[in-house]
CSV table of C-alpha atoms in Angstrom, one decimal:
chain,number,residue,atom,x,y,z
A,1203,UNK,CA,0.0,0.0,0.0
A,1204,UNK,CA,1.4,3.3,-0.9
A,1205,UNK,CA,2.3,6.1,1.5
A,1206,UNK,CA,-0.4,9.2,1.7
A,1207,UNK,CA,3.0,11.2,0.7
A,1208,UNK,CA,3.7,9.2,-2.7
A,1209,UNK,CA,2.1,11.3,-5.4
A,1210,UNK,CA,3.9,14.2,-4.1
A,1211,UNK,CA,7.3,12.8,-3.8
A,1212,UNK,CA,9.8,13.4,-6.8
A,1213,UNK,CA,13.1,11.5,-7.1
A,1214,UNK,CA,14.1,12.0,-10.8
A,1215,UNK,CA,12.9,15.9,-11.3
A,1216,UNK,CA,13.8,16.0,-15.3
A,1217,UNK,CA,10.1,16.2,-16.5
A,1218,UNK,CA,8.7,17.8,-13.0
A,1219,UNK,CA,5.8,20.6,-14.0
A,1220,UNK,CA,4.9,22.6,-11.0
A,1221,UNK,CA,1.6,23.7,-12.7
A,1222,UNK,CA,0.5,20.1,-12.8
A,1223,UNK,CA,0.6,19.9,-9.2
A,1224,UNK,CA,-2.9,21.1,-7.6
A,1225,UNK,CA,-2.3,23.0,-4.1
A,1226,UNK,CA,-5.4,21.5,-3.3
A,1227,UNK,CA,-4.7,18.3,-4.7
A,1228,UNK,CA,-6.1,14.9,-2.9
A,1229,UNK,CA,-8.0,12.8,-5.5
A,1230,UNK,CA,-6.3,10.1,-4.6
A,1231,UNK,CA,-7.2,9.8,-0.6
A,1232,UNK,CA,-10.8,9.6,0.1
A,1233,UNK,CA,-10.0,11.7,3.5
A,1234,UNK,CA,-11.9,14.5,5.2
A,1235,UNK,CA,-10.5,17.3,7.3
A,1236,UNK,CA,-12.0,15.0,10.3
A,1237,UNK,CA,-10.6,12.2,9.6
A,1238,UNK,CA,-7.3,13.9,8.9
A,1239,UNK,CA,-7.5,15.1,12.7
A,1240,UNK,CA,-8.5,11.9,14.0
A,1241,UNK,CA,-5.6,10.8,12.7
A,1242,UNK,CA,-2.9,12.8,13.4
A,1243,UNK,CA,-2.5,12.0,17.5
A,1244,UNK,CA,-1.6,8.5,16.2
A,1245,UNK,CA,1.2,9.9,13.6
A,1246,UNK,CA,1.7,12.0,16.4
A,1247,UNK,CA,2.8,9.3,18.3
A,1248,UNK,CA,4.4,7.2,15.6
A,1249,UNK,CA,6.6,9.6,15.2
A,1250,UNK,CA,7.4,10.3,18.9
A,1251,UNK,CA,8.5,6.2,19.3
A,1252,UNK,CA,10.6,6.3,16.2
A,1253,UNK,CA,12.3,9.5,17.0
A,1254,UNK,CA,13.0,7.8,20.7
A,1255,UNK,CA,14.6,4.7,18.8
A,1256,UNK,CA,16.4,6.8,16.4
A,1257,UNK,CA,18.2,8.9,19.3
A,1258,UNK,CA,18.9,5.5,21.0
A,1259,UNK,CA,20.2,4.0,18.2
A,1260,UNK,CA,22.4,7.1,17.2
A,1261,UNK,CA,23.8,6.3,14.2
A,1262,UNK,CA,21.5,7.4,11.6
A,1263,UNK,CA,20.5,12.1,11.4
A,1264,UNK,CA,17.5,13.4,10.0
A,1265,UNK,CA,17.2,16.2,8.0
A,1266,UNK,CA,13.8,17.9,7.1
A,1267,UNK,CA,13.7,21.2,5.1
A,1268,UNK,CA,10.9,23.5,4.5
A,1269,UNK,CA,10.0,26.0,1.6
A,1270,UNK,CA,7.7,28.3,0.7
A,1271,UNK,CA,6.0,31.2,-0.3
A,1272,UNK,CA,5.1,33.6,2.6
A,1273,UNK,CA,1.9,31.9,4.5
A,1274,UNK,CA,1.7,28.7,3.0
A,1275,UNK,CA,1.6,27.1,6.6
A,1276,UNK,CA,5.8,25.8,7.8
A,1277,UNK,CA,5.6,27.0,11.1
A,1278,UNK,CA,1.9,25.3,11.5
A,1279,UNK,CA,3.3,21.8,9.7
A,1280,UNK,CA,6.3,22.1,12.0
A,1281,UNK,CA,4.2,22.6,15.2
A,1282,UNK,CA,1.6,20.2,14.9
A,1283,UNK,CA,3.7,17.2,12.9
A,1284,UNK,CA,6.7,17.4,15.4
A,1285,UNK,CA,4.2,18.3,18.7
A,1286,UNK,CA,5.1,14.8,20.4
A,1287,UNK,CA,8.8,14.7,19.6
A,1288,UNK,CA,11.2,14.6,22.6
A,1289,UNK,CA,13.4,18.6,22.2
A,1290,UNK,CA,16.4,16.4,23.2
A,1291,UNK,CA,16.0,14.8,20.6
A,1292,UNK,CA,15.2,17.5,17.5
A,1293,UNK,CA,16.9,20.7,16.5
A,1294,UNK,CA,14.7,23.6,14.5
A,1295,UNK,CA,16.7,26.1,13.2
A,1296,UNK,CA,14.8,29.0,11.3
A,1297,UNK,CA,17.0,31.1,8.5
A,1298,UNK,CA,16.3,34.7,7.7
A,1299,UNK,CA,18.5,37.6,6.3
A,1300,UNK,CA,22.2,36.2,6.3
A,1301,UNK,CA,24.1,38.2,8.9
A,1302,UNK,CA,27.5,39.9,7.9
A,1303,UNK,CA,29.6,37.2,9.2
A,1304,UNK,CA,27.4,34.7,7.1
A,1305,UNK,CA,27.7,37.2,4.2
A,1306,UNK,CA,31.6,36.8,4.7
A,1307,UNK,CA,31.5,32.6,4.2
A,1308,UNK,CA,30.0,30.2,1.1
A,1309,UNK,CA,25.8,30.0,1.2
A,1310,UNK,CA,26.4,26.6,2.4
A,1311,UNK,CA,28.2,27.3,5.8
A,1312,UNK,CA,25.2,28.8,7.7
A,1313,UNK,CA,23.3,25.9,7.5
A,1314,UNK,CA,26.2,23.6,7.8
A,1315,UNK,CA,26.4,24.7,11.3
A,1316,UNK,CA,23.2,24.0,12.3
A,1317,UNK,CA,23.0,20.6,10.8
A,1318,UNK,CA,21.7,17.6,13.1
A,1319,UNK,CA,23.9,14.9,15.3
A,1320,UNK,CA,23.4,11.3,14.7
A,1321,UNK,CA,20.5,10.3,16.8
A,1322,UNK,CA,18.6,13.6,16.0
A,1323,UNK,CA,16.3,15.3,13.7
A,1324,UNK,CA,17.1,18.4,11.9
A,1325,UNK,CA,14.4,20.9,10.8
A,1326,UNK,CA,15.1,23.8,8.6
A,1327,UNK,CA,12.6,26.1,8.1
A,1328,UNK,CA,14.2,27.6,5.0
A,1329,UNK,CA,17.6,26.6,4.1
A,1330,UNK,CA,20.6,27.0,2.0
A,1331,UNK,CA,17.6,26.9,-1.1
A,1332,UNK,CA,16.8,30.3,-0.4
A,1333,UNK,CA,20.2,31.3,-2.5
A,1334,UNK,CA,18.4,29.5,-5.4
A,1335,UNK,CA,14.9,31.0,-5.0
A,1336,UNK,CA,15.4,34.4,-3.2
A,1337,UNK,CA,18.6,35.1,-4.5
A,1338,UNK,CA,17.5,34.3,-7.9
A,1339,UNK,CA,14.6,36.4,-8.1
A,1340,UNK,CA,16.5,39.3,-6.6
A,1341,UNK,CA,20.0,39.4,-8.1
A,1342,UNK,CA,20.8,42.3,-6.8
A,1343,UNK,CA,21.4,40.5,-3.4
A,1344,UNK,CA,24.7,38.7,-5.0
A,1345,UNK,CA,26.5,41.7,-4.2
A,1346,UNK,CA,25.8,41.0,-0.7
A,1347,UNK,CA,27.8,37.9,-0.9
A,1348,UNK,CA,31.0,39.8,-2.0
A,1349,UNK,CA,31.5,37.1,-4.6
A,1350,UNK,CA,34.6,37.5,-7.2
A,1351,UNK,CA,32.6,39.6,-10.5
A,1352,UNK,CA,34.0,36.7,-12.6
A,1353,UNK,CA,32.0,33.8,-10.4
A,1354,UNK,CA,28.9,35.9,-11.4
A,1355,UNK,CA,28.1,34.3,-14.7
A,1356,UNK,CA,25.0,33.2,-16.1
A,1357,UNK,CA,25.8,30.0,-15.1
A,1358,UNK,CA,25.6,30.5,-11.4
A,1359,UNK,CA,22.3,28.8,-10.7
A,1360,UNK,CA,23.0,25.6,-12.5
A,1361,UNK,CA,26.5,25.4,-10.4
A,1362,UNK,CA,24.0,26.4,-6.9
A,1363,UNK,CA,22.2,23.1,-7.8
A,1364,UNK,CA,25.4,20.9,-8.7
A,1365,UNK,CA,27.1,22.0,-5.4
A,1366,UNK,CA,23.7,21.7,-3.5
A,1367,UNK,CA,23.2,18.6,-5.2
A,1368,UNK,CA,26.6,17.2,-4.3
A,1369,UNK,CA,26.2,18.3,-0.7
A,1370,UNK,CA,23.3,16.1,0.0
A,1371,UNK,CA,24.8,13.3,-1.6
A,1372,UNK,CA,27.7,13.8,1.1
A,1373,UNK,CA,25.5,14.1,3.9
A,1374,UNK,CA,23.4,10.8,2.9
A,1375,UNK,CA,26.3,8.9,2.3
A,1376,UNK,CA,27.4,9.8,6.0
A,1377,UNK,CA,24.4,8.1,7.0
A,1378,UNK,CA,21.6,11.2,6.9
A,1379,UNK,CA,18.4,10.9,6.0
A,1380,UNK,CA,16.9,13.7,4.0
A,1381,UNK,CA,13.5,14.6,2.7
A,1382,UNK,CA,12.6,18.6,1.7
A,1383,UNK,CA,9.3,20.0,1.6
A,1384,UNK,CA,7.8,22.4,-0.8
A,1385,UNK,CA,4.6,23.4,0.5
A,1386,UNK,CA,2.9,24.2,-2.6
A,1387,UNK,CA,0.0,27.3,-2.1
A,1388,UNK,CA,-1.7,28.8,-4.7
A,1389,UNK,CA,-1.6,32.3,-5.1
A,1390,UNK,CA,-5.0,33.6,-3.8
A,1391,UNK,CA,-5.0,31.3,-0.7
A,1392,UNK,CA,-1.8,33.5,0.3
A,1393,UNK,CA,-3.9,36.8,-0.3
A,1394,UNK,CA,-6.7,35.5,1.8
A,1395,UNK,CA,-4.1,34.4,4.8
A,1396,UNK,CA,-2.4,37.4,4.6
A,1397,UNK,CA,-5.9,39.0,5.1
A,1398,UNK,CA,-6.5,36.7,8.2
A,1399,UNK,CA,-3.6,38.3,9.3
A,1400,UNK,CA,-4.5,42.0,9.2
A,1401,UNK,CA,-7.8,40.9,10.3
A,1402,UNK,CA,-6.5,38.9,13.6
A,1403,UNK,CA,-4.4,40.7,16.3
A,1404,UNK,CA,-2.2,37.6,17.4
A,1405,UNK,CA,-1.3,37.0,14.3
A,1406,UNK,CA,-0.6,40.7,12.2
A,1407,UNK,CA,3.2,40.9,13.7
A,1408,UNK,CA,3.9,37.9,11.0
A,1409,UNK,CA,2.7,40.2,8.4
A,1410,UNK,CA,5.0,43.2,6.8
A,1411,UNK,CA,4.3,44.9,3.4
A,1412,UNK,CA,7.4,43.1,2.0
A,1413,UNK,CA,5.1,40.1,1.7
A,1414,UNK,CA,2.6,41.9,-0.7
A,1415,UNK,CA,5.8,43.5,-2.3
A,1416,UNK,CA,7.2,39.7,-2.9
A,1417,UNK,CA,3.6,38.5,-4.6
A,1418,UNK,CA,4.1,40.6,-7.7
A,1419,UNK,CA,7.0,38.4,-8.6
A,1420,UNK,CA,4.8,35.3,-8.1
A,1421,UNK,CA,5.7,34.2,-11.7
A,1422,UNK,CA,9.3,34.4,-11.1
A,1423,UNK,CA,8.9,32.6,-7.9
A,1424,UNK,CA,7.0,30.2,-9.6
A,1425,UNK,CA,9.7,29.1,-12.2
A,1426,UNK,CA,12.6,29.7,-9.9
A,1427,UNK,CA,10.7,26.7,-7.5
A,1428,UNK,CA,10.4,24.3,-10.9
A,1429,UNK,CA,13.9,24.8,-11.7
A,1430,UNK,CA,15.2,23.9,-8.3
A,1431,UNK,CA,13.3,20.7,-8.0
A,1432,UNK,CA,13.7,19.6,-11.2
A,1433,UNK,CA,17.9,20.1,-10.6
A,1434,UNK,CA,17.7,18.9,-6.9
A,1435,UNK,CA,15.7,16.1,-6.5
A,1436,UNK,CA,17.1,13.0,-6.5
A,1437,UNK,CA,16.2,9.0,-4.6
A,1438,UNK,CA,18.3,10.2,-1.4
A,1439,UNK,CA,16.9,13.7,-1.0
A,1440,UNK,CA,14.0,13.5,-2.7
A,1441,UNK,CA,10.7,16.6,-2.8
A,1442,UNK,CA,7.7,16.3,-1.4
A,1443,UNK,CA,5.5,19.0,-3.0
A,1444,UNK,CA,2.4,19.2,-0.7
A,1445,UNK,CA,-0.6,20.3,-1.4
A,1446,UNK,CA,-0.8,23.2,0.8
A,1447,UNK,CA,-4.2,25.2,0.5
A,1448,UNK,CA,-5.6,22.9,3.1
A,1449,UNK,CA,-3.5,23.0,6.4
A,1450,UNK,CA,-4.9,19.8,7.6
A,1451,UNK,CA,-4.1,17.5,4.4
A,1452,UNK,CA,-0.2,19.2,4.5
A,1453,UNK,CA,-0.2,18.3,8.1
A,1454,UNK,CA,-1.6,14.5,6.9
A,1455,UNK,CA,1.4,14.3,3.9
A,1456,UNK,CA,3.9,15.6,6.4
A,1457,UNK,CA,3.7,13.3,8.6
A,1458,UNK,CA,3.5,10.6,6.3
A,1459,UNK,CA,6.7,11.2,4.5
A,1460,UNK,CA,8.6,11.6,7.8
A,1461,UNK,CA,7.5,8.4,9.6
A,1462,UNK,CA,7.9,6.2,6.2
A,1463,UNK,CA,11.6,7.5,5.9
A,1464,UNK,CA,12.1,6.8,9.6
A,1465,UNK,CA,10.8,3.3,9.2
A,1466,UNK,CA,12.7,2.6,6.6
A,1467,UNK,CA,15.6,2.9,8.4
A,1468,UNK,CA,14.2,-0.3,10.6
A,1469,UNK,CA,15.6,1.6,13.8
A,1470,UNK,CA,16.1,-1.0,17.1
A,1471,UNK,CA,16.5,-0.4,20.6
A,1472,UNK,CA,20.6,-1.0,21.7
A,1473,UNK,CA,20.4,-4.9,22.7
A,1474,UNK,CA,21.7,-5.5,26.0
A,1475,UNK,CA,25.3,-7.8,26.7
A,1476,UNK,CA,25.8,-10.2,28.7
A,1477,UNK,CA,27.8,-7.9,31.3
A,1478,UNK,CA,25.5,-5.1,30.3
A,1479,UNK,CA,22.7,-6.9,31.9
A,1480,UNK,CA,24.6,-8.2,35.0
A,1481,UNK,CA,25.6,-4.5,35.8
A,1482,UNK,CA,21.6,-3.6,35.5
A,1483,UNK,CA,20.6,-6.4,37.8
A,1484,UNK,CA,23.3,-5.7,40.6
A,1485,UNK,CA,22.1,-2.1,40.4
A,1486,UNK,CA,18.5,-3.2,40.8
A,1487,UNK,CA,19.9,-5.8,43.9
A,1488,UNK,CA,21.5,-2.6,45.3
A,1489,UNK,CA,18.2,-0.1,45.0
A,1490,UNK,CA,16.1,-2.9,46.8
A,1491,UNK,CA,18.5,-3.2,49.2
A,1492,UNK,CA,18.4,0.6,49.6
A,1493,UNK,CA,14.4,0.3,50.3
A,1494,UNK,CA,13.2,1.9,54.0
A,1495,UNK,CA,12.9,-0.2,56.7
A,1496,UNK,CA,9.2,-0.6,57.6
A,1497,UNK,CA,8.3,0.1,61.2
């Protein structure tokens, strides 16, 4: 039986068309918001027990990225999905304007800093990507990265994706898991978010007229997202695009995808040796022994 997640996943991205992707796509579940919610405690908790055997084990990392237009729901997917999931035991790291001191390395050391141990799981919300979507769509912002003039060449993007694309191959064959999610929202859910947020107190400090600025290059977003999965999507760091108009069936896909790549890795407890086990039951003799005296 195929994972909720499979449609969505792309491995070989050569004939990927983001306009054949629906942002309210789901013909092929038979799933209602309810039943979504019903659900989710139990991925929930899926999750939570694979995540413990993962940090026990500690030999395998996990790495989640997320990207996406303003609104389209990362911090809400992040929350909910990863709600029962020991903080020992995950590391979120959230990347906005590069700092000067970022500015003054490659676009890949920022976020090679904050990459997970063994045993963990890594979530970035946004990622080194952002210097092939944000970057691209705004040029200008390469002179922020006080590249050599002849490294600026029409050719840059392509060699973003093959050093992106090598980098993940490096990281899986160290023994990390990856899987990157595009959560795909159409254009006029966005506008009637960003109205939600106007409209509700709690939540107009996420707004700023940047993001109204940023939806007259929706095109150009558009086509710089296509390009990047079709160059960066590959079997060991696949995309997930997920249907995103819908919080509840991005939260349903989400969770999916991450608890079929953490079963795959067939994750078991650390199997007690022979001394091993002596040591726990002398400890256990001792505690006993330690028990108060009843009067």
């Amino acid at each position: 039986m195929s994972s909720p997640a499979s449609p969505f996943v792309v491995t070989d991205g050569r004939h990927f068309r983001l306009h054949r992707m629906d942002p309210r796509g789901s013909s092929h579940l038979s799933l209602s918001k309810e039943e979504a919610a019903a659900q989710l405690p139990d991925a929930v908790a899926r999750l939570a027990a694979l995540q413990e055997k993962l940090y026990a084990h500690s030999r395998w990392g996990v790495l989640l990225i997320f990207q996406a237009m303003d609104a389209a729901g990362k911090d809400s997917v992040i929350k909910h999905v990863l709600s029962g999931v020991n903080p020992q035991g995950c590391q979120v790291a959230a990347f906005k304007v590069p700092s000067s001191e970022e500015l003054n390395h490659d676009f890949l050391w920022r976020t090679t800093a904050r990459l997970p141990e063994r045993g963990r799981i890594g979530v970035f919300n946004r990622s080194y990507y952002e210097e092939v979507l944000v970057a691209r769509v705004h040029p200008e912002l390469l002179d922020n990265q006080k590249l050599p003039a002849e490294l600026v060449t029409a050719q840059i993007w392509k060699e973003r994706f093959e050093d992106i694309a090598a980098f993940e191959r490096h990281l899986a064959r160290s023994g990390f898991v990856i899987r990157k999610f595009f959560l795909n929202v159409s254009k006029e859910e966005q506008r009637q978010r960003f109205l939600k947020r106007l409209e509700e107190p709690a939540k107009r400090w996420k707004f700023s007229l940047g993001d109204v600025r940023e939806r007259e290059r929706w095109d150009d977003y558009m086509r710089a997202y296509e390009d990047m999965i079709r160059h960066t999507s590959s079997p060991d760091a696949p995309w997930i695009v997920v249907p995103a108009d819908r919080k509840w069936f991005a939260h349903h896909v989400v969770a999916a995808a991450v608890i079929e790549a953490l079963e795959q890795l067939d994750l078991k407890l650390p199997t007690m040796r022979a001394p091993q086990r002596r040591d726990l039951e002398r400890a256990k003799g001792e505690l006993e022994r330690q028990a108060p005296k009843r009067s």
